[in-house]
JSON list of C-alpha atoms in Angstrom, two decimals:
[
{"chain": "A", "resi": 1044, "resn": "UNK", "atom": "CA", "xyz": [21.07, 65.50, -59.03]},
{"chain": "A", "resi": 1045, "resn": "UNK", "atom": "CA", "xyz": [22.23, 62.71, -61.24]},
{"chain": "A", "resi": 1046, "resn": "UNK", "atom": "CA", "xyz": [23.10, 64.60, -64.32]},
{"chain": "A", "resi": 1047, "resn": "UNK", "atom": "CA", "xyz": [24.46, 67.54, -62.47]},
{"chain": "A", "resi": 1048, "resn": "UNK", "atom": "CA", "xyz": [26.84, 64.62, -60.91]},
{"chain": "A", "resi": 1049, "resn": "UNK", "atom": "CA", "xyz": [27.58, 63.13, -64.04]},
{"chain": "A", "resi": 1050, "resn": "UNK", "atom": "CA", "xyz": [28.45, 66.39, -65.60]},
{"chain": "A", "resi": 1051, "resn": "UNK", "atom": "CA", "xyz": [31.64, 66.24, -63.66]},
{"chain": "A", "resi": 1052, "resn": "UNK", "atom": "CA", "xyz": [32.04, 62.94, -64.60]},
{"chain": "A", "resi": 1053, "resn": "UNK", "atom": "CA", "xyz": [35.32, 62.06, -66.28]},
{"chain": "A", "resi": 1054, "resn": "UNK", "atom": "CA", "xyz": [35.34, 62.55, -70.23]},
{"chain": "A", "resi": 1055, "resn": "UNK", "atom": "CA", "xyz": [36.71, 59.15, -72.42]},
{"chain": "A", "resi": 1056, "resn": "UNK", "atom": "CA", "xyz": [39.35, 59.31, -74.44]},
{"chain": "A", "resi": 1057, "resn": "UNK", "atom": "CA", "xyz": [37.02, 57.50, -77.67]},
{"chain": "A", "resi": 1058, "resn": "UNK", "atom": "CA", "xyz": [37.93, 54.14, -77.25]},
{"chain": "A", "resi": 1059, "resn": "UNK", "atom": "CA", "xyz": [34.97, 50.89, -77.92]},
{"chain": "A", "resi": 1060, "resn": "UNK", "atom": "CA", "xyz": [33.06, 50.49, -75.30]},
{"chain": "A", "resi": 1061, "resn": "UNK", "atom": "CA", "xyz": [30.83, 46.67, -75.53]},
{"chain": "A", "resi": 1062, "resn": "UNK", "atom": "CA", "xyz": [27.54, 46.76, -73.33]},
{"chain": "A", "resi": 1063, "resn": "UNK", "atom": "CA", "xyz": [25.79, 43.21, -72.77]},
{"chain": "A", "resi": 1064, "resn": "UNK", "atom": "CA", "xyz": [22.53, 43.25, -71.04]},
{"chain": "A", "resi": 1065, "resn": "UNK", "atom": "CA", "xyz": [21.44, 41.35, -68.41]},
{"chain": "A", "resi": 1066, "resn": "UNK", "atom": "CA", "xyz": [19.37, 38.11, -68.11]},
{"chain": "A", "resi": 1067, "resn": "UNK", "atom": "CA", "xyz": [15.42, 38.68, -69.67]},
{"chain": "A", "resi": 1068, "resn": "UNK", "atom": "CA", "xyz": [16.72, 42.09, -70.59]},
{"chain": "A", "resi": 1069, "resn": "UNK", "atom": "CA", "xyz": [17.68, 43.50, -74.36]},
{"chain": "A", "resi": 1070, "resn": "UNK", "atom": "CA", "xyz": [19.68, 46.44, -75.78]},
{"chain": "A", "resi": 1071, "resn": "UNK", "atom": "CA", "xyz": [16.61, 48.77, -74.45]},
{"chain": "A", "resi": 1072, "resn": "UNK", "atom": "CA", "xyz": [17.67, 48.42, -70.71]},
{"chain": "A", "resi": 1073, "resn": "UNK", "atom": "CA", "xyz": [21.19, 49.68, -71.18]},
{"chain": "A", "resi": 1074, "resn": "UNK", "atom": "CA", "xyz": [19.76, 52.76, -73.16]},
{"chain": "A", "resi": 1075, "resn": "UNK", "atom": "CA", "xyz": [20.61, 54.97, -70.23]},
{"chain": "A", "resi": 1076, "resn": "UNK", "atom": "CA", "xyz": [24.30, 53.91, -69.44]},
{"chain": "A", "resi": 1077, "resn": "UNK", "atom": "CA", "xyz": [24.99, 53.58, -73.43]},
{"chain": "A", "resi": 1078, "resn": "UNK", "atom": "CA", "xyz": [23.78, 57.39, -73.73]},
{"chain": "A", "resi": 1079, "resn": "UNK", "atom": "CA", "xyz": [25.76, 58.42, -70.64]},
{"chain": "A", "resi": 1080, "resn": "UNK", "atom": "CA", "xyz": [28.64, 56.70, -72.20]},
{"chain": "A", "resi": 1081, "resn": "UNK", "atom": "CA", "xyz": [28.15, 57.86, -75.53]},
{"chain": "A", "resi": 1082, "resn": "UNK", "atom": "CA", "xyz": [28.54, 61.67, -74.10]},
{"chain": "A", "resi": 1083, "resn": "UNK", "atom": "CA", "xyz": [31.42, 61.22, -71.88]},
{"chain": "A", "resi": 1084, "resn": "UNK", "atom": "CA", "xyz": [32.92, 60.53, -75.88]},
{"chain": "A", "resi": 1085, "resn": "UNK", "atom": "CA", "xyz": [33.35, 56.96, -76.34]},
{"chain": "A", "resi": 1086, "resn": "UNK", "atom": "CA", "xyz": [32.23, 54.86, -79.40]},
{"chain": "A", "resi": 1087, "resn": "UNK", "atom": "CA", "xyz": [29.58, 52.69, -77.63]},
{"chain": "A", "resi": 1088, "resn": "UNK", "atom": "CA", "xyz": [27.92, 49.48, -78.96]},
{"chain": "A", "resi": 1089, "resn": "UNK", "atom": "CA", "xyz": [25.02, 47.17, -77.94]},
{"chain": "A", "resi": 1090, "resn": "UNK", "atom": "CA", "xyz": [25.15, 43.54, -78.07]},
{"chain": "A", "resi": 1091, "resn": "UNK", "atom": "CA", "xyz": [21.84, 43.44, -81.04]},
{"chain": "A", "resi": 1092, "resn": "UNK", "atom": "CA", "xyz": [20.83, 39.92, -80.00]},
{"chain": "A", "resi": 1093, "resn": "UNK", "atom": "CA", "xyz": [17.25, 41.00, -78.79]},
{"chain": "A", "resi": 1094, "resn": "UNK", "atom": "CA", "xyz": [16.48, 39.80, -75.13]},
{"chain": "A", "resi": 1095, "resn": "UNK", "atom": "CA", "xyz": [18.85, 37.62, -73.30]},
{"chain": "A", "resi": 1096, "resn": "UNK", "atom": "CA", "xyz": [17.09, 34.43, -72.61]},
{"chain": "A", "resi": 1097, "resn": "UNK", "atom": "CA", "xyz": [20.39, 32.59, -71.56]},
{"chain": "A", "resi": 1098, "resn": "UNK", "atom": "CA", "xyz": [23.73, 30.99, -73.04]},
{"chain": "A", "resi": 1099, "resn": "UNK", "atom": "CA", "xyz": [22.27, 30.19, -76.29]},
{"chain": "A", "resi": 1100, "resn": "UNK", "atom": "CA", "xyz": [24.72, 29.15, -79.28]},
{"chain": "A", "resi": 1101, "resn": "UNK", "atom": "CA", "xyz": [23.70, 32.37, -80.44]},
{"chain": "A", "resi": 1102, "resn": "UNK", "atom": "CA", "xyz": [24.93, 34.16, -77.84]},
{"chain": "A", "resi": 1103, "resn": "UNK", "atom": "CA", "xyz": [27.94, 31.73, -77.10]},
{"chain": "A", "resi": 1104, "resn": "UNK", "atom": "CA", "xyz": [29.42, 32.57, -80.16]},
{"chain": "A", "resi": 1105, "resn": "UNK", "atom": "CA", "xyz": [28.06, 36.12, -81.32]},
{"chain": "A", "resi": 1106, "resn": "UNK", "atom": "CA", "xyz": [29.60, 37.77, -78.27]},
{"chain": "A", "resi": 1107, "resn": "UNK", "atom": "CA", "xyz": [33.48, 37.05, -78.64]},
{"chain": "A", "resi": 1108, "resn": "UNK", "atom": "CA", "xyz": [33.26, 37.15, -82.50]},
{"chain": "A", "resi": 1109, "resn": "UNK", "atom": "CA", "xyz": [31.67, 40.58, -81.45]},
{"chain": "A", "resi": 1110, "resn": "UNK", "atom": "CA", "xyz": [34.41, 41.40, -79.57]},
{"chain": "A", "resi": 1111, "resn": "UNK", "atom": "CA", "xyz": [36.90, 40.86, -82.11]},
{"chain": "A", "resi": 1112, "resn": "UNK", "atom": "CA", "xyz": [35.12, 42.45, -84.47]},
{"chain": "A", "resi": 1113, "resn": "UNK", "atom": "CA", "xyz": [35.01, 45.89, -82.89]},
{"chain": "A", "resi": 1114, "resn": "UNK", "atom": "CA", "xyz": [38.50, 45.91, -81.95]},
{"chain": "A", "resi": 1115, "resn": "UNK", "atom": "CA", "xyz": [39.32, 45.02, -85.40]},
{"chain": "A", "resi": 1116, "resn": "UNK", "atom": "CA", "xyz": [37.05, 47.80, -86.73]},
{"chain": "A", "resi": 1117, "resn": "UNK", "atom": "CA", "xyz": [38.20, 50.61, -84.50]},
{"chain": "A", "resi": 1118, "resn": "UNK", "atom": "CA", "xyz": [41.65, 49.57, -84.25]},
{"chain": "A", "resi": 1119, "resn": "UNK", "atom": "CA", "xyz": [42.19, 49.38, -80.52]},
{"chain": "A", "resi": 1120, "resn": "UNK", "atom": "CA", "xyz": [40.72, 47.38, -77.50]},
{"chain": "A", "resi": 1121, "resn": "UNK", "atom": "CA", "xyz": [37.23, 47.09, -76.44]},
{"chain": "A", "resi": 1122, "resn": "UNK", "atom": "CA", "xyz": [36.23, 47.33, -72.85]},
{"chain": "A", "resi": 1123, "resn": "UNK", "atom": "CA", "xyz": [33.25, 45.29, -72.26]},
{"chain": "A", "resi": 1124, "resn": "UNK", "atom": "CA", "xyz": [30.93, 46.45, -69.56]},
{"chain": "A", "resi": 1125, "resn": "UNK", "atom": "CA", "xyz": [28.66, 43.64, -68.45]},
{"chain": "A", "resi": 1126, "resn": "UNK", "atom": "CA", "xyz": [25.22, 43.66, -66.46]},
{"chain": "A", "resi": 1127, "resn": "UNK", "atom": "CA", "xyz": [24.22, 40.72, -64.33]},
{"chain": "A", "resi": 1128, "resn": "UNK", "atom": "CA", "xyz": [24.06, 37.42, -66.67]},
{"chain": "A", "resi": 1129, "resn": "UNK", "atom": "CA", "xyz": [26.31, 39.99, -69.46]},
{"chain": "A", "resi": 1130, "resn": "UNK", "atom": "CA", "xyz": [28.94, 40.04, -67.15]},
{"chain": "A", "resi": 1131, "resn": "UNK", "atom": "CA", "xyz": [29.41, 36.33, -67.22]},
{"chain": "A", "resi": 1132, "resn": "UNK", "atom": "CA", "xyz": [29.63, 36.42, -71.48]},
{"chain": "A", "resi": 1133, "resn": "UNK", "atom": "CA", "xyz": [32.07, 39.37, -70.89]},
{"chain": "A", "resi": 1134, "resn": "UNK", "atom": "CA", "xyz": [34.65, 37.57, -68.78]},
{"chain": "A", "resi": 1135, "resn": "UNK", "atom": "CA", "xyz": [33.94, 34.52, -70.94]},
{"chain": "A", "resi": 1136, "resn": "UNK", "atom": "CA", "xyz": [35.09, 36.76, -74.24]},
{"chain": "A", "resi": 1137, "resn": "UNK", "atom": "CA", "xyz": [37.87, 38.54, -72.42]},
{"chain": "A", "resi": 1138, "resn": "UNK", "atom": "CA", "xyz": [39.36, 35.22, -71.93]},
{"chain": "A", "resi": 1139, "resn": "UNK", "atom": "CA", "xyz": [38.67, 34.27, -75.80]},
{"chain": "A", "resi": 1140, "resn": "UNK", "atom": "CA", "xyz": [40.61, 37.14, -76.62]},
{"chain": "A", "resi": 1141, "resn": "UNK", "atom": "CA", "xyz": [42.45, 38.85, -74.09]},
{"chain": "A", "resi": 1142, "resn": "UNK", "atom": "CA", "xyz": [44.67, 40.83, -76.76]},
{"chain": "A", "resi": 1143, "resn": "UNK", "atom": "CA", "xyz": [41.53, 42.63, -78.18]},
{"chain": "A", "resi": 1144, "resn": "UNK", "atom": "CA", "xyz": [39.90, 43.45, -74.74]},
{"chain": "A", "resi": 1145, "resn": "UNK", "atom": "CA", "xyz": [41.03, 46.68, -72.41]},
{"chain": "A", "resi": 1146, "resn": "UNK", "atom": "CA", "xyz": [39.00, 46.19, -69.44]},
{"chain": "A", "resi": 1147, "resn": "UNK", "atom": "CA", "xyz": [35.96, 44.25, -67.93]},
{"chain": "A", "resi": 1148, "resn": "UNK", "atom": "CA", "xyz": [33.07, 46.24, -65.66]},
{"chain": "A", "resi": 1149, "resn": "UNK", "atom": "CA", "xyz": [30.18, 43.87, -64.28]},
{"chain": "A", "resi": 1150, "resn": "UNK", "atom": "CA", "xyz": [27.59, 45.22, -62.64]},
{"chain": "A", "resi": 1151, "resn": "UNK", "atom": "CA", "xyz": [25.36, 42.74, -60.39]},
{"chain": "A", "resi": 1152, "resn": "UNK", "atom": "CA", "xyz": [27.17, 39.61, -62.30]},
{"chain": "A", "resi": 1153, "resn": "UNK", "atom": "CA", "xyz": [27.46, 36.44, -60.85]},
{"chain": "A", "resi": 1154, "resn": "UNK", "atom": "CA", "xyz": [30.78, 35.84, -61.68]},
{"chain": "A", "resi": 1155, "resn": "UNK", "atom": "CA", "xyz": [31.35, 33.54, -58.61]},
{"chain": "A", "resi": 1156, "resn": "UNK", "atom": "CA", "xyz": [28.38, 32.02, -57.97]},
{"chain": "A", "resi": 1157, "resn": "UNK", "atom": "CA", "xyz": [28.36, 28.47, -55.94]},
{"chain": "A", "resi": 1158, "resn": "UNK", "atom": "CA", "xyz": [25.16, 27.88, -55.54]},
{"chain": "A", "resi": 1159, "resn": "UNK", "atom": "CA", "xyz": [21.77, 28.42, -57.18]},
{"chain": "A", "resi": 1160, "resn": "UNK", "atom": "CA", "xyz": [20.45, 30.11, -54.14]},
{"chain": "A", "resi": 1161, "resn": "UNK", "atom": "CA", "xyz": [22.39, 33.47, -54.89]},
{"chain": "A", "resi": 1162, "resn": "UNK", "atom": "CA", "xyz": [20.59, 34.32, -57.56]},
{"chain": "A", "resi": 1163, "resn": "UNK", "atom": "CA", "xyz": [17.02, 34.85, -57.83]},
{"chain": "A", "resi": 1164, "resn": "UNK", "atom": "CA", "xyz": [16.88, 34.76, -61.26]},
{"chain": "A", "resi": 1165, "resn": "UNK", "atom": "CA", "xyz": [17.13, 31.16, -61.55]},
{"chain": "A", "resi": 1166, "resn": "UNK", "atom": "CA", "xyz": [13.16, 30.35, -62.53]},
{"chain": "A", "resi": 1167, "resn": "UNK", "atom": "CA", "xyz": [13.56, 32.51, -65.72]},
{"chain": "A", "resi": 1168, "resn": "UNK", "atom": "CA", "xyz": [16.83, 31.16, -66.93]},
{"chain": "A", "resi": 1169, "resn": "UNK", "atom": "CA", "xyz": [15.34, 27.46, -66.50]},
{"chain": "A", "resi": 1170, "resn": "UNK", "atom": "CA", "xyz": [12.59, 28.10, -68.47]},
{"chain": "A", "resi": 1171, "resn": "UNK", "atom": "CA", "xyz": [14.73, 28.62, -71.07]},
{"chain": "A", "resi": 1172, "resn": "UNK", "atom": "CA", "xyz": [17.28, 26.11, -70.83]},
{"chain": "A", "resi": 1173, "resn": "UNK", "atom": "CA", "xyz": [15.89, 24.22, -73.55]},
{"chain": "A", "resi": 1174, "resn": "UNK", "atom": "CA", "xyz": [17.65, 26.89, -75.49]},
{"chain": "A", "resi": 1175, "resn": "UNK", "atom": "CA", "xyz": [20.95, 26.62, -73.99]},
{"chain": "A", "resi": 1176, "resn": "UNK", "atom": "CA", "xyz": [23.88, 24.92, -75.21]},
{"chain": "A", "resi": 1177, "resn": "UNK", "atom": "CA", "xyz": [25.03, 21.89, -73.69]},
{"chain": "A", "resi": 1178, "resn": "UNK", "atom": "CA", "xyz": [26.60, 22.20, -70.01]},
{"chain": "A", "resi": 1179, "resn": "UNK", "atom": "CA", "xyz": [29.96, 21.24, -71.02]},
{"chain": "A", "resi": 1180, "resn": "UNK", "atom": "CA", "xyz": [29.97, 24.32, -73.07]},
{"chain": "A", "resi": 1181, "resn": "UNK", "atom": "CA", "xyz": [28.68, 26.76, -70.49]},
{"chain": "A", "resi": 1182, "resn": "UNK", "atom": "CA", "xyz": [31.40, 29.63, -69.75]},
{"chain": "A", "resi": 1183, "resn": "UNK", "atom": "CA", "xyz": [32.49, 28.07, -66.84]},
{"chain": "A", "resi": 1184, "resn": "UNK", "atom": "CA", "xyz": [32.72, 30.15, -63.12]},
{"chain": "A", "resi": 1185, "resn": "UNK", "atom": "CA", "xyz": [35.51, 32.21, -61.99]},
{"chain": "A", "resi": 1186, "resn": "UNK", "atom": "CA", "xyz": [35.71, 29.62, -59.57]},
{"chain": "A", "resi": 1187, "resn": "UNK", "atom": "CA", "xyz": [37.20, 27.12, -61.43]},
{"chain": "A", "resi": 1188, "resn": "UNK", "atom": "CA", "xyz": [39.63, 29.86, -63.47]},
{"chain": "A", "resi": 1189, "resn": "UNK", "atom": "CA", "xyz": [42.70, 31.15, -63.10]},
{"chain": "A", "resi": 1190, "resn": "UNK", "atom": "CA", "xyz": [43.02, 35.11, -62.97]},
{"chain": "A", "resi": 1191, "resn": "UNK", "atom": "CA", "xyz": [41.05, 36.59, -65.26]},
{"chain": "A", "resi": 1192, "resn": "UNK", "atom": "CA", "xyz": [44.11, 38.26, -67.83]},
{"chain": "A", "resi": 1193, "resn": "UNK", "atom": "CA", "xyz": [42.46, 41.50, -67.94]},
{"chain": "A", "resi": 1194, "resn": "UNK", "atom": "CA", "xyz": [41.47, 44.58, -65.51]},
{"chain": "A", "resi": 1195, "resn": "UNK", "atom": "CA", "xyz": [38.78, 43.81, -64.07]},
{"chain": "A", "resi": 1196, "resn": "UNK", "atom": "CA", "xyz": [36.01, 45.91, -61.64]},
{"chain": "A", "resi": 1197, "resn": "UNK", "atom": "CA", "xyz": [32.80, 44.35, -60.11]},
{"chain": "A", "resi": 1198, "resn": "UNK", "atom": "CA", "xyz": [30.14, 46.74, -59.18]},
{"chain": "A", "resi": 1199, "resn": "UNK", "atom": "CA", "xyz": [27.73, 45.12, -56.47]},
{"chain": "A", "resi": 1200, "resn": "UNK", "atom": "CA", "xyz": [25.81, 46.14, -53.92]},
{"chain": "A", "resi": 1201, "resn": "UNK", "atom": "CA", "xyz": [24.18, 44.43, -50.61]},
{"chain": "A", "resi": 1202, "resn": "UNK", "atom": "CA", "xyz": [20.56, 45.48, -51.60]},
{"chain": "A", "resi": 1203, "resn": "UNK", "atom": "CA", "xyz": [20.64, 43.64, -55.09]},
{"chain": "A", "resi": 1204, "resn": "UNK", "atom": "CA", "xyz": [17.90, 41.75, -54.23]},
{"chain": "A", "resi": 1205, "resn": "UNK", "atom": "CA", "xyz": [18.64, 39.39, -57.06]},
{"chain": "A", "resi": 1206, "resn": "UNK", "atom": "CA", "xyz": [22.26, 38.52, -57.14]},
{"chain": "A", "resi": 1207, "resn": "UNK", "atom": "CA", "xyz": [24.12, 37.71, -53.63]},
{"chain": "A", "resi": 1208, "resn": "UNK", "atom": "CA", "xyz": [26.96, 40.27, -53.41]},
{"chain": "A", "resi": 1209, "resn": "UNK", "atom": "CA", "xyz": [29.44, 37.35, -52.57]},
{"chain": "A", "resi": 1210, "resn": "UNK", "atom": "CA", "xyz": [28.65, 35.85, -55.72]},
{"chain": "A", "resi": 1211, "resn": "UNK", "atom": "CA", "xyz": [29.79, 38.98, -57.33]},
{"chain": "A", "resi": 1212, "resn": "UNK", "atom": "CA", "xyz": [33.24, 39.63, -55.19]},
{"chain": "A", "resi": 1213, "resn": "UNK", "atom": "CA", "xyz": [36.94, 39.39, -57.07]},
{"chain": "A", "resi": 1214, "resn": "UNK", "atom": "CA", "xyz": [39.46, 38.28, -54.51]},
{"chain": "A", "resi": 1215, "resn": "UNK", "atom": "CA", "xyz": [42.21, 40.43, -53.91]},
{"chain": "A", "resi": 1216, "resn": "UNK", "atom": "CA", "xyz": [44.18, 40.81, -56.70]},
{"chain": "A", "resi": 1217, "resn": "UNK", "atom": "CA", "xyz": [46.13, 43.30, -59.13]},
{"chain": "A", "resi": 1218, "resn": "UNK", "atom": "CA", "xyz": [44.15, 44.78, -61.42]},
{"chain": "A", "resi": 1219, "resn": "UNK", "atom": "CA", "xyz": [41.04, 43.54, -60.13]},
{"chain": "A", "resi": 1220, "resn": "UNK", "atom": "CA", "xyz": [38.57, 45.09, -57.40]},
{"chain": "A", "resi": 1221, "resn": "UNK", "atom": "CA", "xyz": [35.30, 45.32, -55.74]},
{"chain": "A", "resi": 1222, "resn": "UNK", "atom": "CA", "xyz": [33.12, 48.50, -55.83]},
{"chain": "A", "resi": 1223, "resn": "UNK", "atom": "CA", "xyz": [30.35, 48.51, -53.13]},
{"chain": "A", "resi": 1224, "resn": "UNK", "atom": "CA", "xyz": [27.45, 50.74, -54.06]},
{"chain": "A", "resi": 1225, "resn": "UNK", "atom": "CA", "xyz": [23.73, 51.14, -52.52]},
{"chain": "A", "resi": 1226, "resn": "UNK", "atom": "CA", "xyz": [22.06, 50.43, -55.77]},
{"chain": "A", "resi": 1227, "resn": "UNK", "atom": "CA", "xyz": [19.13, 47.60, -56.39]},
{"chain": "A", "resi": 1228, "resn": "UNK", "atom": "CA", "xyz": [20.03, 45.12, -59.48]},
{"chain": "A", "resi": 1229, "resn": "UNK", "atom": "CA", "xyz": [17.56, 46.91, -61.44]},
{"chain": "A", "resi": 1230, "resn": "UNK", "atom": "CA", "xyz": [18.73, 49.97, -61.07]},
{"chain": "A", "resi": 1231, "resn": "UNK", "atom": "CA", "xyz": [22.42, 49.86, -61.46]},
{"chain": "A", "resi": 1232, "resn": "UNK", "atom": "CA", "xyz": [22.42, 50.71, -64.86]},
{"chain": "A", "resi": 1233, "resn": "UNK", "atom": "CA", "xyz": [21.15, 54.33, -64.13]},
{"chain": "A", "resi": 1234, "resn": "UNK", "atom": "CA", "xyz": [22.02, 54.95, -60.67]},
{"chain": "A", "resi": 1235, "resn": "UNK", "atom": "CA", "xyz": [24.56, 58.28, -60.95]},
{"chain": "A", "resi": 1236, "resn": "UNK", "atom": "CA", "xyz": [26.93, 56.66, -58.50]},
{"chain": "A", "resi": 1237, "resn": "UNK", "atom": "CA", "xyz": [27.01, 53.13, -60.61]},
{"chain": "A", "resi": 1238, "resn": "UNK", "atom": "CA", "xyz": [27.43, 55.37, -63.96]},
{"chain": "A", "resi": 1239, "resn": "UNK", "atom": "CA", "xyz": [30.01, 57.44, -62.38]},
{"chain": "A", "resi": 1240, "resn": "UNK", "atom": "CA", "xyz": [32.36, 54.72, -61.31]},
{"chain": "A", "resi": 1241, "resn": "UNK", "atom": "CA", "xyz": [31.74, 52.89, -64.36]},
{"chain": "A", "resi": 1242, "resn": "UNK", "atom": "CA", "xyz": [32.89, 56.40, -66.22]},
{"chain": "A", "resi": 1243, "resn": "UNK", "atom": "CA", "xyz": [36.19, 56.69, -63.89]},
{"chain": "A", "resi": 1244, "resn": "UNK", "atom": "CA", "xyz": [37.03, 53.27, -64.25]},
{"chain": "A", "resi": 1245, "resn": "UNK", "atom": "CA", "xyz": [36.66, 53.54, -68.39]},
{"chain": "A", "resi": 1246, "resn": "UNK", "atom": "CA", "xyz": [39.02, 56.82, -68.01]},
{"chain": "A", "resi": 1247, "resn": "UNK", "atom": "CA", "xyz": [41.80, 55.30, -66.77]},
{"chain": "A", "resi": 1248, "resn": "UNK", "atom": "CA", "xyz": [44.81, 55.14, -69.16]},
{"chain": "A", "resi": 1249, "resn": "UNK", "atom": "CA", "xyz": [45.50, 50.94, -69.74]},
{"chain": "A", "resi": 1250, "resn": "UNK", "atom": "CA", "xyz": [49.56, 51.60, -68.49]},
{"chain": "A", "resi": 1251, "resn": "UNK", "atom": "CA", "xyz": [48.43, 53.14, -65.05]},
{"chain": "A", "resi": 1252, "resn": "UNK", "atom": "CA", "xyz": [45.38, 51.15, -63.48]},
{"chain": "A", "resi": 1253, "resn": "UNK", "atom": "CA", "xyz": [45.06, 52.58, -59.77]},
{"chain": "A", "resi": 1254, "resn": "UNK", "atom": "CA", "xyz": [42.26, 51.85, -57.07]},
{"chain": "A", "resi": 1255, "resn": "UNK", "atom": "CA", "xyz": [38.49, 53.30, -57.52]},
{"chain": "A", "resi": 1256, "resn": "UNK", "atom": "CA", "xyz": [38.61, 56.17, -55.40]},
{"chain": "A", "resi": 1257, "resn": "UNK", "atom": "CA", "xyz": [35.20, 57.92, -55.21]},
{"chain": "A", "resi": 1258, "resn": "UNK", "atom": "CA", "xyz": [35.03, 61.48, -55.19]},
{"chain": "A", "resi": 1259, "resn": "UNK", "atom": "CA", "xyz": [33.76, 62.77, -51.78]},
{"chain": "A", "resi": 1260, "resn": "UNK", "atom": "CA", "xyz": [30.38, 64.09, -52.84]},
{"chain": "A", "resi": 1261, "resn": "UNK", "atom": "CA", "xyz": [29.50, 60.89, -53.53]},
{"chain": "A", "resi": 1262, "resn": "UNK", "atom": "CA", "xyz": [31.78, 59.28, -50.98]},
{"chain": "A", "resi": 1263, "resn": "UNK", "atom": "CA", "xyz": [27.95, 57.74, -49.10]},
{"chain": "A", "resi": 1264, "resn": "UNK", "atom": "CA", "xyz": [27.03, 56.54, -52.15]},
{"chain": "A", "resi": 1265, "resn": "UNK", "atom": "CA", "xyz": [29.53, 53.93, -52.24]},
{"chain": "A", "resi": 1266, "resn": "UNK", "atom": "CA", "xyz": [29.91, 52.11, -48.74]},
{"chain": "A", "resi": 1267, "resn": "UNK", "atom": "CA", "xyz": [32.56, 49.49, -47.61]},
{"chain": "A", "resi": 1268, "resn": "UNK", "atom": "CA", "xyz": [33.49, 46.56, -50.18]},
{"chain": "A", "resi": 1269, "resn": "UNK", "atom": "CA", "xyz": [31.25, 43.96, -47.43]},
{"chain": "A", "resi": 1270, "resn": "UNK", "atom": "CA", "xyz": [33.11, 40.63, -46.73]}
]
């Protein structure tokens, strides 16, 4: 079913598209939404930092300059697509240069987390936070931001099971939205549904930004935006 879905999928118009794994996770783990991307025709790059163990300085500063550097390279503006702990680094770039980026997708990011408790991934990131940089130099929550300067879609779903979907909500605002879909955090970098939207909302043409509007085959697939 999924790749007879995604065959109807909307085709890209070639533009950079930046994919940052998720927390414990490398480039291997976005192989599937890189390929899907890659044949829907856009020029699609992995973040080549080996598994994500955290806000390292590595990572801190590899990610924007990476940014840059692809926009530079192809000449236009990257959209960064984001999974989980990726999504944080790709608001935190967008905001380092919002000139160079088109769009941000997260998918199971905790982009407004308030407390610890909404993740479960907390164990894993503190055994690494010897590696970290200092907390003063953390990208700091959405929370304490103003608008993020970009477009800007969050993919979440109730049945994470890692991530609390509040922690992942935009408020209302222009340019920004919610997608609810029935995926698990695992799986919502191959779930047809997740790759679909994530195709529709890379097709859109940067001067007219509407709503995600699913199509009605998969109109079950993605349930109410919960409060």
């Amino acid at each position: 079913m999924g790749r007879t879905v995604l065959r109807a999928a909307p085709r890209g118009d070639g533009h950079p598209v930046l994919v940052l794994p998720g927390l414990g996770a490398g480039d291997a783990s976005t192989i599937v939404l890189r390929r899907t991307l890659r044949r829907l025709g856009y020029r699609v790059h992995g973040w080549s930092l080996g598994r994500n163990r955290g806000p390292t300085p590595e990572v801190i500063e590899h990610v924007p300059r990476l940014v840059a550097e692809l926009a530079d390279r192809h000449g236009e503006r990257v959209s960064v697509v984001g999974w989980s702990l990726g999504g944080i680094y790709a608001h935190a770039a967008a905001r380092v240069h919002p000139g160079r980026v088109r769009q941000v997708i997260t998918l199971g990011s905790p982009i407004r987390m308030s407390h610890p408790a909404q993740t479960h991934a907390m164990a894993y990131y503190n055994r690494h936070v010897h590696r970290h940089v200092p907390e003063h130099q953390l990208p700091p929550s959405e929370l304490a931001q103003t608008p993020l300067p970009v477009p800007a879609t969050s993919i979440l779903s109730r049945w994470d099971g890692i991530v609390s979907y509040r922690a992942s909500l935009h408020p209302p605002r222009e340019r920004h939205e919610n997608i609810a879909t029935v995926s698990s955090h695992f799986g919502l970098g191959q779930h047809p549904a997740v790759l679909w939207a994530i195709a529709d909302r890379l097709a859109q043409a940067p001067e007219d930004w509407q709503p995600f509007r699913p199509p009605g085959l998969l109109r079950p697939l993605f349930p109410p935006v919960p409060d």
